[in-house]
Amino acid sequence: MSTVIDELGAKLKGYEGRAAAVAGTGKDPVNEPMIRHWCEAMGDTNPAYAGPDAVAPPTMLQAWTMGGLSGHAGRTGAYDELFDLLDEAGCTSVVATDCEQEYLRPLRPGDEVTFDAVIESVSDRKTTKLGTGYFVTTRMDVRVGQDLVGTHRFRILKYAPAHRKPKASGARRPRPVVNRDNAGFWEGVERHQLLIQRCTNCGTLRHPWLPGCNTCGGPDWDTVEASGDGTVYSYVVMHHPPFPAFTQSDHAADAAGPYAVGLIELAEGVRIVSNVVGVPYDKVRVGLPVRLEFRRYDDDEDDPLVLPVFRVQEGREGGVG
Ligand SMILES: [Zn+2]
């Protein structure tokens, strides 16, 4: 079985560098109505995208190349062949994993785009939580006349779905969605550190993690480790519907019942949503001093989950409010 798949891997590599689309042309020139609709949909009010000197939002790059319901023109057979090979090998599922764009110059109304796409790379066989398969990266070069105006890399995972065994308890916490913007936070959690992002331009602390500073717009940041002290800034008690995975296991009486979700203000000034532990849900109060700890959930060897939670300080429950 594995020999078959390795042969497949070699065959798939043979598609690297082959054209996926040649001499594609945008269905419409870059135009103000499409820009306006995009900006309305995105809630983007940047003045650069309106008025007589408008440019198109750079992130619209792919929109100018899309075939729409009437389909694509200029697509080669190579991409379809590659997909057929993967389908035949059982890799029948597909998920888009990421997209990277580079912008070389702004597009303006009236620009007529053309594009070529190449199968840039096919990964070795990878096993992910979704299943085993191959990452396929396609690069599209977008031009106006002879000028390269941008590139669009699009990566998919074509895979054979894993058969997930249901958990005996049936109550498992949803896993965090880890991406490039928040990976550092979750790496910190693994080391039992709660890391707060700090803008290196203006010094503003921020949480949750973001790619830029809301205060000054600066993209550069470092981190500071939270001391672990905090207070309950606000909280809600969840009664219905019941989610057994979220109940507080250190209070058996609550096992099937309500639980408190706290908004914790850290000593450093930023706030984080977390569980308040150490007291029953109906003893959580605004202003309670809490202390950070890291708790492991679900006892899942394959997919461990560690989360920061906040424990009410000894003797303080019921003492405030
Ligand atoms: Zn800043």
PDB file of N, CA and C in Angstrom, residues 14-15 28 31 49 64 81 87 102 120 123 127 154 184 200 237 241 245 248 270:
ATOM      1  N   GLY A  14       6.160  15.158 -10.755  1.00  0.00           N
ATOM      2  CA  GLY A  14       6.338  15.424 -12.183  1.00  0.00           C
ATOM      3  C   GLY A  14       5.472  16.567 -12.700  1.00  0.00           C
ATOM      4  N   TYR A  15       4.483  16.948 -11.901  1.00  0.00           N
ATOM      5  CA  TYR A  15       3.612  18.053 -12.334  1.00  0.00           C
ATOM      6  C   TYR A  15       4.145  19.413 -11.912  1.00  0.00           C
ATOM      7  N   ASP A  28     -13.512  41.218 -16.773  1.00  0.00           N
ATOM      8  CA  ASP A  28     -13.796  42.651 -16.870  1.00  0.00           C
ATOM      9  C   ASP A  28     -12.513  43.410 -16.601  1.00  0.00           C
ATOM     10  N   ASN A  31     -12.524  47.877 -12.483  1.00  0.00           N
ATOM     11  CA  ASN A  31     -13.592  48.868 -12.634  1.00  0.00           C
ATOM     12  C   ASN A  31     -14.154  49.318 -11.293  1.00  0.00           C
ATOM     13  N   TYR A  49      -9.606  54.135  -2.287  1.00  0.00           N
ATOM     14  CA  TYR A  49     -10.349  53.255  -3.189  1.00  0.00           C
ATOM     15  C   TYR A  49     -11.568  53.930  -3.812  1.00  0.00           C
ATOM     16  N   TRP A  64     -10.035  39.888  -9.969  1.00  0.00           N
ATOM     17  CA  TRP A  64      -9.962  40.261 -11.392  1.00  0.00           C
ATOM     18  C   TRP A  64      -9.675  39.061 -12.285  1.00  0.00           C
ATOM     19  N   GLU A  81      -5.553  16.661 -14.484  1.00  0.00           N
ATOM     20  CA  GLU A  81      -4.891  15.345 -14.412  1.00  0.00           C
ATOM     21  C   GLU A  81      -4.366  15.083 -13.001  1.00  0.00           C
ATOM     22  N   ASP A  87      -7.478  11.806  -6.765  1.00  0.00           N
ATOM     23  CA  ASP A  87      -8.795  11.184  -6.510  1.00  0.00           C
ATOM     24  C   ASP A  87      -8.689   9.670  -6.578  1.00  0.00           C
ATOM     25  N   GLU A 102       1.478  38.848  -3.432  1.00  0.00           N
ATOM     26  CA  GLU A 102       2.473  39.925  -3.477  1.00  0.00           C
ATOM     27  C   GLU A 102       1.962  40.964  -4.465  1.00  0.00           C
ATOM     28  N   GLU A 120       3.251  25.131  -8.765  1.00  0.00           N
ATOM     29  CA  GLU A 120       4.585  25.489  -8.280  1.00  0.00           C
ATOM     30  C   GLU A 120       5.217  24.343  -7.511  1.00  0.00           C
ATOM     31  N   SER A 123       3.806  18.760  -2.377  1.00  0.00           N
ATOM     32  CA  SER A 123       4.584  18.345  -1.200  1.00  0.00           C
ATOM     33  C   SER A 123       4.792  16.833  -1.201  1.00  0.00           C
ATOM     34  N   THR A 127       0.823  13.663   6.743  1.00  0.00           N
ATOM     35  CA  THR A 127      -0.318  13.239   7.533  1.00  0.00           C
ATOM     36  C   THR A 127      -0.724  14.381   8.447  1.00  0.00           C
ATOM     37  N   PHE A 154      -1.720  29.938  -4.005  1.00  0.00           N
ATOM     38  CA  PHE A 154      -2.882  29.321  -3.397  1.00  0.00           C
ATOM     39  C   PHE A 154      -2.528  27.883  -3.090  1.00  0.00           C
ATOM     40  N   GLY A 184       2.250  32.287  18.227  1.00  0.00           N
ATOM     41  CA  GLY A 184       3.157  32.576  19.336  1.00  0.00           C
ATOM     42  C   GLY A 184       2.448  32.499  20.677  1.00  0.00           C
ATOM     43  N   THR A 200       6.225  47.340  19.428  1.00  0.00           N
ATOM     44  CA  THR A 200       7.574  47.868  19.685  1.00  0.00           C
ATOM     45  C   THR A 200       7.704  49.316  19.225  1.00  0.00           C
ATOM     46  N   VAL A 237     -22.753  33.687  33.138  1.00  0.00           N
ATOM     47  CA  VAL A 237     -22.977  32.286  33.513  1.00  0.00           C
ATOM     48  C   VAL A 237     -23.792  31.639  32.418  1.00  0.00           C
ATOM     49  N   PRO A 241     -27.667  26.359  25.995  1.00  0.00           N
ATOM     50  CA  PRO A 241     -27.739  24.902  26.129  1.00  0.00           C
ATOM     51  C   PRO A 241     -26.537  24.371  26.905  1.00  0.00           C
ATOM     52  N   ALA A 245     -18.468  19.643  27.935  1.00  0.00           N
ATOM     53  CA  ALA A 245     -17.018  19.823  27.853  1.00  0.00           C
ATOM     54  C   ALA A 245     -16.550  21.060  28.596  1.00  0.00           C
ATOM     55  N   GLN A 248     -17.005  22.749  34.978  1.00  0.00           N
ATOM     56  CA  GLN A 248     -15.796  22.817  35.805  1.00  0.00           C
ATOM     57  C   GLN A 248     -15.620  21.508  36.552  1.00  0.00           C
ATOM     58  N   VAL A 270      -4.427  44.295  30.055  1.00  0.00           N
ATOM     59  CA  VAL A 270      -5.237  43.733  28.973  1.00  0.00           C
ATOM     60  C   VAL A 270      -6.202  42.698  29.566  1.00  0.00           C
TER      61      VAL A 270
END
